[in-house]
Coordinates of C-alpha atoms in Angstrom, one line a residue:
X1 CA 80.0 36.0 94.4
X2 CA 77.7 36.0 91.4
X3 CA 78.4 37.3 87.9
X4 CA 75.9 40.6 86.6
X5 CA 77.2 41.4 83.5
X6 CA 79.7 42.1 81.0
X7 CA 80.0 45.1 78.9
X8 CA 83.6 45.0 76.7
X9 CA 86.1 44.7 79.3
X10 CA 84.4 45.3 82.3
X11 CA 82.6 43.4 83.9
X12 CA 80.5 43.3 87.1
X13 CA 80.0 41.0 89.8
X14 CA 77.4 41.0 93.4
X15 CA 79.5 40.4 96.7
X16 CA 77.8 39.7 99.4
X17 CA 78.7 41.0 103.0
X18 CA 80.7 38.1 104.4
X19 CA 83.5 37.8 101.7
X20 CA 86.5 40.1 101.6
X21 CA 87.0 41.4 98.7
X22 CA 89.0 45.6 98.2
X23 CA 89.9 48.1 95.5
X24 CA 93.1 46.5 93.9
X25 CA 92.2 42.9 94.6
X26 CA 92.4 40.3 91.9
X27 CA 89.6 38.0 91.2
X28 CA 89.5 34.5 89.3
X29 CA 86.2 34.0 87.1
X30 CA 86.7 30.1 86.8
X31 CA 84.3 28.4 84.3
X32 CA 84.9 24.7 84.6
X33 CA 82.7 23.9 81.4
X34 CA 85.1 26.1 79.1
X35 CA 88.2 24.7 81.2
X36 CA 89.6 28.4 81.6
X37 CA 89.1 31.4 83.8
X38 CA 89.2 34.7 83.3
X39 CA 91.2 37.4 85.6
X40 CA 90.1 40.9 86.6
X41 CA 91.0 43.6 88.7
X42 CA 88.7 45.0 91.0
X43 CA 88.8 48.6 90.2
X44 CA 85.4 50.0 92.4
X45 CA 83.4 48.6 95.0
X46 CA 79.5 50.1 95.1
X47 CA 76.4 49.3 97.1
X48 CA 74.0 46.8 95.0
X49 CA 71.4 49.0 93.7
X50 CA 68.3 46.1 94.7
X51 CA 65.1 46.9 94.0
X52 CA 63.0 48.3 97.1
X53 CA 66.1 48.9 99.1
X54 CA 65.1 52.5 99.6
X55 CA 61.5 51.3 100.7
X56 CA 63.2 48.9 103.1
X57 CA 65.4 51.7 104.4
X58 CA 62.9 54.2 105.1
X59 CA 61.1 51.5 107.1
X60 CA 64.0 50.2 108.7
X61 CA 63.6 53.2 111.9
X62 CA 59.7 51.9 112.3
X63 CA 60.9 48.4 112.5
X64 CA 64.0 49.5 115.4
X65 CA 61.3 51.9 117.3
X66 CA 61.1 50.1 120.8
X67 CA 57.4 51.0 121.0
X68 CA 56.6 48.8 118.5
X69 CA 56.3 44.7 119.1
X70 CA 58.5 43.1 116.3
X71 CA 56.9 40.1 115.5
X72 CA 59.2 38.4 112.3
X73 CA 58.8 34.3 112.9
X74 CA 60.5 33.6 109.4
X75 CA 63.4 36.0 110.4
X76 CA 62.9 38.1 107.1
X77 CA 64.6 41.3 108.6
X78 CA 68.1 39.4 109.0
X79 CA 67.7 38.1 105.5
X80 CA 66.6 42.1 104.4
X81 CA 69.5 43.0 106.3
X82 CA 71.5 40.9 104.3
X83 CA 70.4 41.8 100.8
X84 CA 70.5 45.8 101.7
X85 CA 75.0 44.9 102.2
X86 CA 75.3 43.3 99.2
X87 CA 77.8 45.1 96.7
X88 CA 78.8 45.2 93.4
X89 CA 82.1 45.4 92.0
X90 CA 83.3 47.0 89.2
X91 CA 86.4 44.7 87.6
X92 CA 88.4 45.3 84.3
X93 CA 89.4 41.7 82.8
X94 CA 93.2 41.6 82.7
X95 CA 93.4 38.1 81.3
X96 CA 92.4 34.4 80.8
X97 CA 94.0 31.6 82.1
X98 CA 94.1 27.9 80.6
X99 CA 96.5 25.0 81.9
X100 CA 98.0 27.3 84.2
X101 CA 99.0 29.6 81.4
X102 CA 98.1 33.3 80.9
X103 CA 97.4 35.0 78.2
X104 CA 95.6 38.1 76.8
X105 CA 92.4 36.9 75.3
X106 CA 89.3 38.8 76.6
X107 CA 87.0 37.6 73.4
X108 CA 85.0 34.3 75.4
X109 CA 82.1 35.2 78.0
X110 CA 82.2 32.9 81.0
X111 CA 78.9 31.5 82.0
X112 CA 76.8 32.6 85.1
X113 CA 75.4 29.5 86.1
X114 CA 78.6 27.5 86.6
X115 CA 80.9 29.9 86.6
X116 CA 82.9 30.1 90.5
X117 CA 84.4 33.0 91.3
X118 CA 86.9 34.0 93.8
X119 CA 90.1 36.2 94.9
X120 CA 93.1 35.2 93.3
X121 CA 96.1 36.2 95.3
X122 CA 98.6 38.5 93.9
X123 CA 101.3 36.3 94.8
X124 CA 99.8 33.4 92.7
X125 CA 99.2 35.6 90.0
X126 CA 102.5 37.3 89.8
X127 CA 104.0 34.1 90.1
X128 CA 101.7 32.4 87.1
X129 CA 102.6 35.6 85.0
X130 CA 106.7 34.8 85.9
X131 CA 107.8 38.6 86.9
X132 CA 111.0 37.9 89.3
X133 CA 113.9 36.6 87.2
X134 CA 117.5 36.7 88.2
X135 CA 118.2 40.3 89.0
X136 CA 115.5 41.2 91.6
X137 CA 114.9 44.0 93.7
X138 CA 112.3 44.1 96.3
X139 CA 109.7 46.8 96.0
X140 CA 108.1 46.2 98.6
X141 CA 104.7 44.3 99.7
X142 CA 101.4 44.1 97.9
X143 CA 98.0 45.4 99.7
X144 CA 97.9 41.5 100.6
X145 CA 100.5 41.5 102.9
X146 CA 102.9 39.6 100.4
X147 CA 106.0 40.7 99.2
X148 CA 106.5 42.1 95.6
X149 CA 110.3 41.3 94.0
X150 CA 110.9 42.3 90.5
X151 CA 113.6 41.9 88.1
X152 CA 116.1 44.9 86.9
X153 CA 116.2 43.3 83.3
X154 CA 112.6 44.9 82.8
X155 CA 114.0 48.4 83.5
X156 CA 117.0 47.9 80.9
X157 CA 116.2 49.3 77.8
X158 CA 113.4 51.0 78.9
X159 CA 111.6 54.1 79.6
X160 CA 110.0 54.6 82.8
X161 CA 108.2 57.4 84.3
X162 CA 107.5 57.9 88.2
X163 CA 104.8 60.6 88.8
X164 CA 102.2 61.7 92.0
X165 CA 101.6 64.7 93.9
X166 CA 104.0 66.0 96.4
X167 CA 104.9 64.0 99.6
X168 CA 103.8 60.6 98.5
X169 CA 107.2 58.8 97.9
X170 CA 108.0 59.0 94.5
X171 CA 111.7 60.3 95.2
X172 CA 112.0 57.3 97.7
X173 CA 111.0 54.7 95.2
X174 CA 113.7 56.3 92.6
X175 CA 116.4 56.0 95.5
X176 CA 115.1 52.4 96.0
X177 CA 115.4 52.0 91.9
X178 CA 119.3 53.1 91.9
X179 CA 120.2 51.1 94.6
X180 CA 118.3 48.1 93.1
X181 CA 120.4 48.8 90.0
X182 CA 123.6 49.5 91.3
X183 CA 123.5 46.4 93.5
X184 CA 123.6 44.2 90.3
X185 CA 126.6 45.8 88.6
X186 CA 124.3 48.8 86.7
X187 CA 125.2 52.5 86.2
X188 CA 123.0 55.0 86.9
X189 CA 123.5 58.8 86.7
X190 CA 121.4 60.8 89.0
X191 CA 120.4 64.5 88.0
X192 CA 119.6 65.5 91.6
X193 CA 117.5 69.0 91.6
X194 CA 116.8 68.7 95.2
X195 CA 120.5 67.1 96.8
X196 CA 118.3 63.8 97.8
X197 CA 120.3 61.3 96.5
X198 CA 124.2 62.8 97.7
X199 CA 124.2 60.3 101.0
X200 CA 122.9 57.8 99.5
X201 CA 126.5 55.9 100.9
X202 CA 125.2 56.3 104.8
X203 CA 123.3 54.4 106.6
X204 CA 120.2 56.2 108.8
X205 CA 123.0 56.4 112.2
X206 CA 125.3 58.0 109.5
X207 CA 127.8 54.7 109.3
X208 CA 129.0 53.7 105.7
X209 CA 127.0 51.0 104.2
X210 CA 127.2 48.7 101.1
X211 CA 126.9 51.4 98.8
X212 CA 129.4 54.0 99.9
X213 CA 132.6 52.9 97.8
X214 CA 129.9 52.8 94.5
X215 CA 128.2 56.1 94.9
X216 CA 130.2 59.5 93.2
X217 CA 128.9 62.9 94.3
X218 CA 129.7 65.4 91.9
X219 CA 128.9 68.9 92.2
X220 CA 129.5 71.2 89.4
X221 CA 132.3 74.0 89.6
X222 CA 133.7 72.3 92.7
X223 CA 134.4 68.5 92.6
X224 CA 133.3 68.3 89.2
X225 CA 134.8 70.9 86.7
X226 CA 136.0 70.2 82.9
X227 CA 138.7 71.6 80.5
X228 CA 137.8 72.8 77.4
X229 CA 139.7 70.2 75.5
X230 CA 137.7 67.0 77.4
X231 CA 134.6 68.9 76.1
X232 CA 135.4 69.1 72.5
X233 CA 133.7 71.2 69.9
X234 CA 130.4 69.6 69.1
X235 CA 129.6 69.5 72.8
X236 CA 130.4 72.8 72.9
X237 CA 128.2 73.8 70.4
X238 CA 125.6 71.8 71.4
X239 CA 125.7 74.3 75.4
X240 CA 126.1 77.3 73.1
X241 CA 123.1 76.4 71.0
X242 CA 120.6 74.6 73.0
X243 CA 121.2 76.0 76.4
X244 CA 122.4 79.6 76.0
X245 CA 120.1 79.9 72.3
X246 CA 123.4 81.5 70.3
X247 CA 122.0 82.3 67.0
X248 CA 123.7 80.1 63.7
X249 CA 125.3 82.9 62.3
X250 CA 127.7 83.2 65.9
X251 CA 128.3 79.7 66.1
X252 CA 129.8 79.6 63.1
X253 CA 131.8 82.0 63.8
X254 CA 132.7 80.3 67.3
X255 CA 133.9 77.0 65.0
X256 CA 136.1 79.2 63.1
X257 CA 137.4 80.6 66.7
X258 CA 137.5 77.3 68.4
X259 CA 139.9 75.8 65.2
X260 CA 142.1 78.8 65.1
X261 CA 142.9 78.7 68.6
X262 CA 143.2 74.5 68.3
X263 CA 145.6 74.4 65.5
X264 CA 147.5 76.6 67.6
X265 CA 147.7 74.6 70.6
X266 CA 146.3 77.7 72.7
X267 CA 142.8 76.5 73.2
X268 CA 141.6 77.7 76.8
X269 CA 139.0 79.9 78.3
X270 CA 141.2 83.0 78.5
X271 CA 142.3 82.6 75.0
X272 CA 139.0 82.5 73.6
X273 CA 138.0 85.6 75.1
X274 CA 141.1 87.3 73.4
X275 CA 140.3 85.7 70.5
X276 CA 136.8 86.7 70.5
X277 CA 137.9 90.4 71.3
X278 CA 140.2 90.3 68.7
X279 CA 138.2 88.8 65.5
X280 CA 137.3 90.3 62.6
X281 CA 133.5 90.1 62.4
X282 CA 130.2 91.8 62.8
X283 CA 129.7 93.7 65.8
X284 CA 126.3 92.0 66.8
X285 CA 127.6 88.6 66.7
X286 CA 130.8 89.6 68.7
X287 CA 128.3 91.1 71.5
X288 CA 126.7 87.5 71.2
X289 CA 129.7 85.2 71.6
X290 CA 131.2 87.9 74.3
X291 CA 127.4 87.3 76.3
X292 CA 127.7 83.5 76.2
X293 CA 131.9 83.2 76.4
X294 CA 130.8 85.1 80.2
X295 CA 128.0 82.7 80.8
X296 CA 130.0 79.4 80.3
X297 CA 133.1 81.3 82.8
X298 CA 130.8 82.5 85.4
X299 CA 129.2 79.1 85.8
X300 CA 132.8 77.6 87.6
X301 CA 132.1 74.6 85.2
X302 CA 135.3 75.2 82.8
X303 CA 138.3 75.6 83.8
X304 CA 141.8 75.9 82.4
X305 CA 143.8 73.6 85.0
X306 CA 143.4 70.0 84.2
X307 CA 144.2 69.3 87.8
X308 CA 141.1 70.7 88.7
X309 CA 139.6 68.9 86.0
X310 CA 137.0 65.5 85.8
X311 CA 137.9 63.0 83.6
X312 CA 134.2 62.3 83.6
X313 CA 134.9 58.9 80.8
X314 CA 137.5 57.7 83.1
X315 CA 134.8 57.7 85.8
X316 CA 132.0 56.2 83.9
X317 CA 134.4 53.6 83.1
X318 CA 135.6 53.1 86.5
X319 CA 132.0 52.8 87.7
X320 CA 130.7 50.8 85.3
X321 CA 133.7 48.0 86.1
X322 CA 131.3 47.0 88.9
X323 CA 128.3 49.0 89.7
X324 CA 127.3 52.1 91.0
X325 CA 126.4 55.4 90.8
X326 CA 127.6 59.0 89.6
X327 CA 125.0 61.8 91.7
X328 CA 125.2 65.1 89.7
X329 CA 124.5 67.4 92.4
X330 CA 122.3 70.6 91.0
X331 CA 120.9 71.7 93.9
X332 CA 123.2 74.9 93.8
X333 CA 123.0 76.0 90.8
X334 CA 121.0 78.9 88.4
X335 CA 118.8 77.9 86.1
X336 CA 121.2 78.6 83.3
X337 CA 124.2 77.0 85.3
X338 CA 121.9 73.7 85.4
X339 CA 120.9 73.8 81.7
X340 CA 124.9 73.9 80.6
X341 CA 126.2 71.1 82.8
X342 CA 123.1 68.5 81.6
X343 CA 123.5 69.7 78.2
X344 CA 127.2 68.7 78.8
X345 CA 126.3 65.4 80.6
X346 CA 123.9 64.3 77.9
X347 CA 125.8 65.0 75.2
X348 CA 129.3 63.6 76.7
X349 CA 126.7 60.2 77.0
X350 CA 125.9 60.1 73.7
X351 CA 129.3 61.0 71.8
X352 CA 131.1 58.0 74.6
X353 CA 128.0 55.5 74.0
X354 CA 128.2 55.8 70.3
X355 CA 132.2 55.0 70.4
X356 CA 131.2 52.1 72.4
X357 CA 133.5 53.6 75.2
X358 CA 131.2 52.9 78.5
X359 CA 128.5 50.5 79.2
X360 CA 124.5 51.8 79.0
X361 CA 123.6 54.4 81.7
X362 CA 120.6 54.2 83.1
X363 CA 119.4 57.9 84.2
X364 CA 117.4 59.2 87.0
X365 CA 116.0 62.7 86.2
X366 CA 114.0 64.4 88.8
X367 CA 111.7 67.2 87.4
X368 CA 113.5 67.1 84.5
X369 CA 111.2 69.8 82.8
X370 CA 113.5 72.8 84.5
X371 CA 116.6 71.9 82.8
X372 CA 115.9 69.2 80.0
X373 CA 115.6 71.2 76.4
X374 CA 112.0 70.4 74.5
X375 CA 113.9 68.2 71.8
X376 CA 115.5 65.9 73.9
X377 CA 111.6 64.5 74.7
X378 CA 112.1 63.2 71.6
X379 CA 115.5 61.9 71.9
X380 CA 114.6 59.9 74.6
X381 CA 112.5 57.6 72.9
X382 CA 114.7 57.7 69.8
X383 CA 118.0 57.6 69.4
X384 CA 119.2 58.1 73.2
X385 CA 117.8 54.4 74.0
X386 CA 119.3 53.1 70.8
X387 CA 122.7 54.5 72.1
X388 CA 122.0 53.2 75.8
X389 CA 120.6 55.9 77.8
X390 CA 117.8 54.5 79.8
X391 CA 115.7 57.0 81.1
X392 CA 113.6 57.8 84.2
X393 CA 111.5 60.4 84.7
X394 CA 110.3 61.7 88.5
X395 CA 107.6 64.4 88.0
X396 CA 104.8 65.7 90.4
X397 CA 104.1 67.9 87.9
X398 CA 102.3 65.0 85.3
X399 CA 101.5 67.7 82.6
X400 CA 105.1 69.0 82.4
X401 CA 106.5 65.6 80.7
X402 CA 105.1 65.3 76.7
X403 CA 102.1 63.3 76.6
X404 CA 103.9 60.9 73.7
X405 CA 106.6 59.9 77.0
X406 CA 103.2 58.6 79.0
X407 CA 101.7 56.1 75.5
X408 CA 105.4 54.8 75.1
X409 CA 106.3 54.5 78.2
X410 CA 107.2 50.8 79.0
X411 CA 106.9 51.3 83.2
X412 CA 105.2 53.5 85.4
X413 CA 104.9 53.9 88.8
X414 CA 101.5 56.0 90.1
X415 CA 101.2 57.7 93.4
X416 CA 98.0 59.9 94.9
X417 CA 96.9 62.3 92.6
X418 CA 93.2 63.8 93.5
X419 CA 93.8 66.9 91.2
X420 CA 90.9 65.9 88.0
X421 CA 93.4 67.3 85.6
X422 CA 96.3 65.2 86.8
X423 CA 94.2 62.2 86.6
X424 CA 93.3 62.9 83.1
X425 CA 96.4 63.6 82.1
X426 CA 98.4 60.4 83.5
X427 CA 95.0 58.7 82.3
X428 CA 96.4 58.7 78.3
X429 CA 99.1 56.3 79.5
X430 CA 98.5 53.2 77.1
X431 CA 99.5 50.8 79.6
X432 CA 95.7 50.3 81.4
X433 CA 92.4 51.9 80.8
X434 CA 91.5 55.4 81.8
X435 CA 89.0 54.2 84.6
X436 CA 90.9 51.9 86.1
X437 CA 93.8 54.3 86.4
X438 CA 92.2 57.2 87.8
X439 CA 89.5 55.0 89.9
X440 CA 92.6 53.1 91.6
X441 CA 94.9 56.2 91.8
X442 CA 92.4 58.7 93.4
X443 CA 92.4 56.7 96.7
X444 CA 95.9 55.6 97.3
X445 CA 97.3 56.5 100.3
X446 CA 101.1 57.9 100.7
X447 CA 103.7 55.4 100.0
X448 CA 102.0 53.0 97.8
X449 CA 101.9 53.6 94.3
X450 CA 99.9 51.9 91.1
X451 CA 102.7 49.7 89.2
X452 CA 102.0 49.2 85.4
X453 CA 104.4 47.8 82.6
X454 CA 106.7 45.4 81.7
X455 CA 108.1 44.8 85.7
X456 CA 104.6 43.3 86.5
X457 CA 104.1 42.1 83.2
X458 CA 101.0 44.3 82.5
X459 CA 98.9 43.6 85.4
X460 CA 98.2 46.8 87.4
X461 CA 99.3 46.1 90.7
X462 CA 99.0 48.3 94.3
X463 CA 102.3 48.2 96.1
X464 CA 103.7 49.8 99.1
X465 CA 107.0 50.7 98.7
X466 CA 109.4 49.6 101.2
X467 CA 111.2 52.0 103.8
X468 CA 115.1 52.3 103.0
X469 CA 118.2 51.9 105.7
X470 CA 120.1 55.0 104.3
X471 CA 119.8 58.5 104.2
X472 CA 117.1 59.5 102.2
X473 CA 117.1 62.9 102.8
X474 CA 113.3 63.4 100.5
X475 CA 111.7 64.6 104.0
X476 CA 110.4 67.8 104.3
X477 CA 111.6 70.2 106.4
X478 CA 109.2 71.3 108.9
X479 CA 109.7 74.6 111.0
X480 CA 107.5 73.1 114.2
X481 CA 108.6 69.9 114.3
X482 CA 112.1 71.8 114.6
X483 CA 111.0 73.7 117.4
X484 CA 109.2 70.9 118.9
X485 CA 113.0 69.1 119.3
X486 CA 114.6 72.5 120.4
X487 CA 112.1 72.8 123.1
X488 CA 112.7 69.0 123.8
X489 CA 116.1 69.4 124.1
X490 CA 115.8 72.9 126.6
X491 CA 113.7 70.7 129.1
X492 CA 115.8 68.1 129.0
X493 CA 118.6 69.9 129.9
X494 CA 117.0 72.0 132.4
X495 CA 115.8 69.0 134.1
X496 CA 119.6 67.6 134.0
X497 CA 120.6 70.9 136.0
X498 CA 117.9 70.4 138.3
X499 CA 118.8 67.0 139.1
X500 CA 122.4 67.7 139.5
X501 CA 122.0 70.7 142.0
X502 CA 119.4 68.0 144.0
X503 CA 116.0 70.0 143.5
X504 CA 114.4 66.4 141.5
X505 CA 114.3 63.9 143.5

């Protein structure tokens, strides 16, 4: 390999036919002289625009044509031949390395005379750049056959995002994230659109495995209801204003309600409604509070019998004592219905994490744009990581998560996408350059994904994600495969009657 040229970051170097060198693949510019190298990704591979190659093609059939006597003593054609595969790869420098140390510097231009170049595995290199550490979970294997481990520390504190199109593996990855996680004493809380993550506990022949006794399914307004009282007013307020959009002027008045009733000792959903019936106030705003009082009892959610009741801090406490992982089961529920019971989950995290009553949560959202309010974009980057809420984001809808989530986000992981205005979107991610995320991205096939952050230490790297020995449950339901089994199972069975009255053989 020789070196072309260098313009800002990229730089461009001629392959020739007989080394191996793919999209993805790390290369080591070494200049000896300067006594460092420099690193870069290769991010495109092209043919080597030579002069006269299209001259030389055009007379390449004349030269083939059997009629013709080819008389080449100085074996030019091989040599021709030879020239017309050479390529040119596009690379982005990642970094320089000097005494086995790597750093960011891009400033120094190697030279082309005595400068050698060639592929530095991604093993080597994510070994130099020191991205395993003591809590590790495997991700899989890189596109050189060589496995990729990194370390859980570098998703604490941070926010990661974990976005492609549909039926790629980005839900798989996520289930591969919690139990990562949960294996080395985390909590994570799982807001399950799809009910993905619920058998997480079962191996794929349906037997218990490591994770059973640590993973809580909890599926609002049957195993997971809560009493007024464990709510508390400012949560309260928080569903009636954020998810069910009661006006100022009736919450208020719901305060004055909710203390009237508590100084009483009769707080509960039935008295409320009384009360509300019963209060001296404008007519509109009674219509209001009567509308949402029958939203929050028609959602099962509430309830008045603390037998029926979650202690949902008991149980964060219980599973943060050792690991694991509370599922929050929306898959049933309205729209509406799934807005309250976040709104409730969310706030409940903050009001505990800010008393210092459970440990930091991280949280799994999937598609989080159909139940997560617009301002809590904001909190997410703000005060809900100061408090200890470590968010995830699964999307394959790119646009649909604020663009300020992609230029802080501190991890993400990047399946297919071939759509040009997902590409552009994702592309504003501050983590790598625009070309090299959409030239690597466009042509990944399912199940491998683009990693960029802090868990590879800001070297983009390919990685196919490993399959998982539980239920997964993220595969889509297909109506002739389903048939294909029902017809299966008919000709087997026929054939078993056939055998047992003696007509086979």
């Amino acid at each position: 390999m020789r070196l072309y040229k260098k313009t800002g970051k990229t730089i461009h170097i001629i392959s020739f036919p007989d080394e191996d060198v793919e999209k993805g693949c790390y290369l080591l510019i070494e200049d000896k002289r300067a006594g460092k190298s420099i690193v870069a990704l290769v991010i495109d591979i092209q043919f080597a625009n030579v002069p006269g190659i299209m001259e030389e093609l055009l007379r390449e059939p004349l030269i083939d044509d059997p009629k013709r006597e080819d008389i080449d003593p100085f074996n030019i054609t091989s040599h021709i031949l030879y020239v017309q595969d050479a390529r040119l790869l596009i690379c982005k420098i990642q970094g320089t390395i000097k005494d086995d140390n790597i750093t960011s510097d891009t400033s120094w231009l190697p030279s082309r005379t005595h400068s050698t170049i060639y592929r530095l595995p991604i093993e080597r290199l994510l070994k130099m750049a020191d991205i395993s550490g003591k809590y590790l979970i495997s991700l899989g294997e890189t596109i050189e056959m060589s496995p990729i481990v990194i370390d859980a520390s570098n998703l604490d504190g941070k926010l990661n995002v974990i976005t492609g199109r549909k039926g790629v593996g980005k839900s798989h990855l996520s289930k591969l994230l919690v139990l990562g996680l949960i294996r080395h004493g985390a909590t994570a809380i799982v807001l399950d659109l799809n009910g993905e993550y619920k058998n997480l506990g079962l191996s794929v022949d349906g037997k218990k495995n490591e994770f059973y006794d640590r993973i809580r399914v909890l599926i609002p307004s049957k195993n997971f209801k809560v009493t007024l009282r464990q709510t508390g007013l400012s949560v309260i307020i928080g569903i009636l204003i954020h998810a069910l959009c009661l006006p100022g002027t009736s919450a208020r008045e719901f305060k004055h309600i909710w203390r009237f009733l508590e100084e009483r000792k009769m707080l509960s959903l039935h008295e409320i409604g009384e009360a509300i019936r019963r209060w001296q106030c404008n007519q509109q705003v009674k219509d209001a509070l009567f509308s949402r009082y029958y939203a929050l009892l028609h959602t099962g959610f509430f309830t008045d019998d603390p037998n029926e009741a979650t202690d949902f801090e008991a149980l964060l406490q219980k599973v943060g004592e050792e690991g694991g992982a509370i599922i929050i089961d929306l898959s049933g529920l309205a729209p509406v219905d799934r807005q309250i019971v976040v709104e409730y989950i969310l706030m409940k995290l903050q009001d505990l994490l800010s008393q210092w009553k459970i440990r930091p949560i991280f949280l799994f959202a999937e598609e989080a744009h159909l139940y997560l309010r617009e301002t809590y974009w904001d909190d997410v980057i703000t005060r809900m990581r100061h408090f200890g809420i470590f968010a995830t984001f699964i999307t394959n809808q790119p646009n649909t998560i604020k663009e300020n989530i992609y230029r802080q986000a501190d991890n993400i992981f990047i399946f297919n996408f071939v759509n040009e205005h997902d590409l552009e979107f994702i592309s504003r991610t501050a983590k790598v350059d625009a070309e090299t995320l959409i030239s690597i991205v466009r042509d990944l096939p399912p199940h491998h994904c683009l990693v960029l952050g802090d868990v590879v230490k800001n070297f983009p790297v390919i990685v196919k994600v490993r399959p998982l020995s539980v239920q997964t449950m993220g595969e889509t339901r297909l109506f002739f495969k389903e048939r294909n089994i029902e017809e299966l199972g008919i000709e087997r069975e026929t054939n078993l009657h056939a055998l047992q009255r003696g007509e086979i053989p």
